[in-house]
PDB file of C-alpha atoms in Angstrom:
ATOM      1  CA  MET A 139      20.629 -25.396   6.613  1.00  0.00           C
ATOM      2  CA  LYS A 140      22.715 -22.819   4.735  1.00  0.00           C
ATOM      3  CA  ILE A 141      21.437 -24.138   1.387  1.00  0.00           C
ATOM      4  CA  ARG A 142      17.848 -23.730   2.577  1.00  0.00           C
ATOM      5  CA  GLN A 143      18.511 -20.135   3.672  1.00  0.00           C
ATOM      6  CA  THR A 144      20.163 -19.376   0.326  1.00  0.00           C
ATOM      7  CA  ILE A 145      17.192 -20.792  -1.587  1.00  0.00           C
ATOM      8  CA  ILE A 146      14.723 -18.822   0.529  1.00  0.00           C
ATOM      9  CA  ALA A 147      16.731 -15.616   0.043  1.00  0.00           C
ATOM     10  CA  SER A 148      16.843 -16.216  -3.731  1.00  0.00           C
ATOM     11  CA  VAL A 149      13.094 -16.797  -3.954  1.00  0.00           C
ATOM     12  CA  LEU A 150      12.356 -13.686  -1.888  1.00  0.00           C
ATOM     13  CA  ALA A 151      14.651 -11.628  -4.122  1.00  0.00           C
ATOM     14  CA  ILE A 152      12.820 -12.841  -7.235  1.00  0.00           C
ATOM     15  CA  LEU A 153       9.433 -12.101  -5.678  1.00  0.00           C
ATOM     16  CA  ALA A 154      10.597  -8.567  -4.864  1.00  0.00           C
ATOM     17  CA  ILE A 155      11.045  -7.708  -8.556  1.00  0.00           C
ATOM     18  CA  PRO A 156       7.918  -5.995  -9.905  1.00  0.00           C
ATOM     19  CA  LEU A 157       6.490  -6.835 -13.289  1.00  0.00           C
ATOM     20  CA  LEU A 158       6.777  -4.117 -15.891  1.00  0.00           C
ATOM     21  CA  ALA A 159       3.099  -3.283 -15.616  1.00  0.00           C
ATOM     22  CA  GLN A 160       1.532   0.040 -16.388  1.00  0.00           C
ATOM     23  CA  ILE A 161      -0.447   2.026 -13.880  1.00  0.00           C
ATOM     24  CA  ASP A 162      -4.193   2.252 -14.624  1.00  0.00           C
ATOM     25  CA  LEU A 163      -4.950   5.846 -13.573  1.00  0.00           C
ATOM     26  CA  ALA A 164      -3.219   9.200 -13.464  1.00  0.00           C
ATOM     27  CA  LEU A 165      -1.621   9.455 -10.011  1.00  0.00           C
ATOM     28  CA  ASP A 166      -3.882  12.262  -8.830  1.00  0.00           C
ATOM     29  CA  ARG A 167      -6.922   9.983  -9.410  1.00  0.00           C
ATOM     30  CA  TYR A 168      -5.752   7.739  -6.541  1.00  0.00           C
ATOM     31  CA  ALA A 169      -5.848  10.686  -4.129  1.00  0.00           C
ATOM     32  CA  GLY A 170      -8.613  10.829  -1.569  1.00  0.00           C
ATOM     33  CA  THR A 171      -9.679  10.156   1.980  1.00  0.00           C
ATOM     34  CA  TYR A 172     -10.426   6.540   2.787  1.00  0.00           C
ATOM     35  CA  VAL A 173     -11.773   4.895   5.928  1.00  0.00           C
ATOM     36  CA  ASP A 174     -11.567   1.462   7.482  1.00  0.00           C
ATOM     37  CA  PRO A 175     -14.152   0.635  10.180  1.00  0.00           C
ATOM     38  CA  TRP A 176     -11.488  -0.741  12.531  1.00  0.00           C
ATOM     39  CA  TYR A 177      -8.476   1.478  11.794  1.00  0.00           C
ATOM     40  CA  GLY A 178      -9.912   4.844  10.843  1.00  0.00           C
ATOM     41  CA  THR A 179      -8.693   7.312   8.233  1.00  0.00           C
ATOM     42  CA  LEU A 180      -6.112   6.959   5.469  1.00  0.00           C
ATOM     43  CA  ILE A 181      -5.349  10.051   3.392  1.00  0.00           C
ATOM     44  CA  VAL A 182      -3.709   9.801  -0.027  1.00  0.00           C
ATOM     45  CA  THR A 183      -2.593  13.071  -1.599  1.00  0.00           C
ATOM     46  CA  GLY A 184      -1.082  13.420  -5.000  1.00  0.00           C
ATOM     47  CA  LYS A 185      -0.049  15.441  -7.938  1.00  0.00           C
ATOM     48  CA  ALA A 186       1.292  14.618 -11.393  1.00  0.00           C
ATOM     49  CA  ASN A 187       4.332  12.611 -10.337  1.00  0.00           C
ATOM     50  CA  GLU A 188       4.004  11.724  -6.642  1.00  0.00           C
ATOM     51  CA  LEU A 189       1.608  10.178  -4.142  1.00  0.00           C
ATOM     52  CA  ASN A 190       1.854  10.652  -0.394  1.00  0.00           C
ATOM     53  CA  VAL A 191       0.144   8.639   2.304  1.00  0.00           C
ATOM     54  CA  ASN A 192      -0.936   9.493   5.842  1.00  0.00           C
ATOM     55  CA  PHE A 193      -2.321   6.798   8.129  1.00  0.00           C
ATOM     56  CA  ALA A 194      -4.029   9.575  10.072  1.00  0.00           C
ATOM     57  CA  THR A 195      -5.001   7.484  13.100  1.00  0.00           C
ATOM     58  CA  THR A 196      -1.310   6.767  13.803  1.00  0.00           C
ATOM     59  CA  PRO A 197       0.757   9.939  14.376  1.00  0.00           C
ATOM     60  CA  GLY A 198       3.916   9.958  12.266  1.00  0.00           C
ATOM     61  CA  MET A 199       2.805   7.150   9.943  1.00  0.00           C
ATOM     62  CA  THR A 200       3.350   9.208   6.806  1.00  0.00           C
ATOM     63  CA  GLY A 201       5.378   8.768   3.661  1.00  0.00           C
ATOM     64  CA  ARG A 202       5.346   8.255  -0.059  1.00  0.00           C
ATOM     65  CA  LEU A 203       3.711   5.675  -2.300  1.00  0.00           C
ATOM     66  CA  LYS A 204       5.916   4.215  -5.025  1.00  0.00           C
ATOM     67  CA  HIS A 205       4.274   2.394  -7.917  1.00  0.00           C
ATOM     68  CA  TRP A 206       4.871  -1.356  -7.741  1.00  0.00           C
ATOM     69  CA  GLN A 207       2.691  -2.925 -10.439  1.00  0.00           C
ATOM     70  CA  TYR A 208      -0.799  -2.447 -11.801  1.00  0.00           C
ATOM     71  CA  ASP A 209      -2.730  -0.589  -9.066  1.00  0.00           C
ATOM     72  CA  THR A 210      -0.407  -1.632  -6.241  1.00  0.00           C
ATOM     73  CA  PHE A 211       1.983   0.762  -4.526  1.00  0.00           C
ATOM     74  CA  VAL A 212       4.645   0.268  -1.846  1.00  0.00           C
ATOM     75  CA  THR A 213       4.760   2.579   1.148  1.00  0.00           C
ATOM     76  CA  GLU A 214       8.038   4.339   1.932  1.00  0.00           C
ATOM     77  CA  PHE A 215       7.419   5.675   5.406  1.00  0.00           C
ATOM     78  CA  ASP A 216       9.275   8.710   6.745  1.00  0.00           C
ATOM     79  CA  ASP A 217       9.927   6.674   9.897  1.00  0.00           C
ATOM     80  CA  GLU A 218      11.981   3.703   8.688  1.00  0.00           C
ATOM     81  CA  SER A 219      11.014   1.655  11.753  1.00  0.00           C
ATOM     82  CA  ILE A 220       7.487   1.309  10.329  1.00  0.00           C
ATOM     83  CA  GLU A 221       7.051  -1.874   8.303  1.00  0.00           C
ATOM     84  CA  PRO A 222       6.500  -1.157   4.573  1.00  0.00           C
ATOM     85  CA  ALA A 223       3.204  -2.271   3.059  1.00  0.00           C
ATOM     86  CA  TYR A 224       1.693  -2.903  -0.326  1.00  0.00           C
ATOM     87  CA  LEU A 225      -1.435  -0.808  -0.879  1.00  0.00           C
ATOM     88  CA  THR A 226      -3.635  -2.158  -3.661  1.00  0.00           C
ATOM     89  CA  PHE A 227      -6.309   0.121  -5.065  1.00  0.00           C
ATOM     90  CA  ALA A 228      -9.511  -1.427  -6.423  1.00  0.00           C
ATOM     91  CA  ILE A 229     -10.760   0.388  -9.511  1.00  0.00           C
ATOM     92  CA  GLY A 230     -14.440   0.456 -10.476  1.00  0.00           C
ATOM     93  CA  ALA A 231     -15.928   0.230 -13.959  1.00  0.00           C
ATOM     94  CA  ALA A 232     -16.069   4.030 -14.230  1.00  0.00           C
ATOM     95  CA  GLY A 233     -12.359   4.378 -13.388  1.00  0.00           C
ATOM     96  CA  GLU A 234     -12.873   5.465  -9.771  1.00  0.00           C
ATOM     97  CA  VAL A 235     -11.110   4.066  -6.702  1.00  0.00           C
ATOM     98  CA  THR A 236     -13.594   1.853  -4.860  1.00  0.00           C
ATOM     99  CA  GLY A 237     -11.297   0.637  -2.096  1.00  0.00           C
ATOM    100  CA  ILE A 238      -7.808  -0.099  -0.827  1.00  0.00           C
ATOM    101  CA  THR A 239      -6.423  -3.264   0.736  1.00  0.00           C
ATOM    102  CA  ALA A 240      -3.036  -3.614   2.393  1.00  0.00           C
ATOM    103  CA  LYS A 241      -0.433  -6.296   2.994  1.00  0.00           C
ATOM    104  CA  ALA A 242       2.981  -6.222   4.652  1.00  0.00           C
ATOM    105  CA  VAL A 243       5.836  -6.353   2.150  1.00  0.00           C
ATOM    106  CA  SER A 244       7.865  -8.758   4.270  1.00  0.00           C
ATOM    107  CA  PRO A 245       6.479 -12.242   4.866  1.00  0.00           C
ATOM    108  CA  ILE A 246       8.123 -12.149   8.290  1.00  0.00           C
ATOM    109  CA  ALA A 247       6.788  -8.731   9.334  1.00  0.00           C
ATOM    110  CA  ASP A 248       6.007  -8.290  13.004  1.00  0.00           C
ATOM    111  CA  PHE A 249       2.441  -9.348  13.777  1.00  0.00           C
ATOM    112  CA  SER A 250       1.666  -5.871  15.122  1.00  0.00           C
ATOM    113  CA  PHE A 251       1.672  -4.590  11.526  1.00  0.00           C
ATOM    114  CA  ASP A 252      -1.616  -6.326  10.733  1.00  0.00           C
ATOM    115  CA  TYR A 253      -2.156  -4.537   7.440  1.00  0.00           C
ATOM    116  CA  HIS A 254      -4.021  -7.531   6.011  1.00  0.00           C
ATOM    117  CA  HIS A 255      -7.026  -6.687   8.215  1.00  0.00           C
ATOM    118  CA  LEU A 256      -7.476  -3.269   6.604  1.00  0.00           C
ATOM    119  CA  ASN A 257     -10.167  -2.659   4.003  1.00  0.00           C
ATOM    120  CA  PHE A 258     -10.435   1.040   3.202  1.00  0.00           C
ATOM    121  CA  VAL A 259     -13.310   2.555   1.228  1.00  0.00           C
ATOM    122  CA  PRO A 260     -13.660   6.129  -0.007  1.00  0.00           C
ATOM    123  CA  ALA A 261     -14.887   8.325   2.861  1.00  0.00           C
ATOM    124  CA  ASP A 262     -17.713   9.697   0.745  1.00  0.00           C
ATOM    125  CA  LYS A 263     -18.959   6.126   0.094  1.00  0.00           C
ATOM    126  CA  LYS A 264     -18.851   5.056   3.745  1.00  0.00           C
ATOM    127  CA  GLU A 265     -22.063   3.415   4.845  1.00  0.00           C
TER     128      GLU A 265
END
């Protein structure tokens, strides 16, 4: 059993290493207000070297976005009890953000952090 746990831990450690992939847009181009029909509003604010995130429907669910790879960022929430998530931005042909999907970083995250159900679109494109 210990060998199995060691192998699993090793694989998870390897998977946690990001590729050395460039970001597609300037950080401030990811900023905006996004909505998901089930969850509500997600606000991304940014400037030259930092992005911040606010899951506005959930008080206190705020933090920073750290670049992971390509157009995927990892949340670093101010409240460390909130499960980190990958936020992946979809980029359209004209270089605009067309949506955001989410996924828990940990494969054993508590089921209550059902990030995988979220599908945010820019608020100004909401139908």
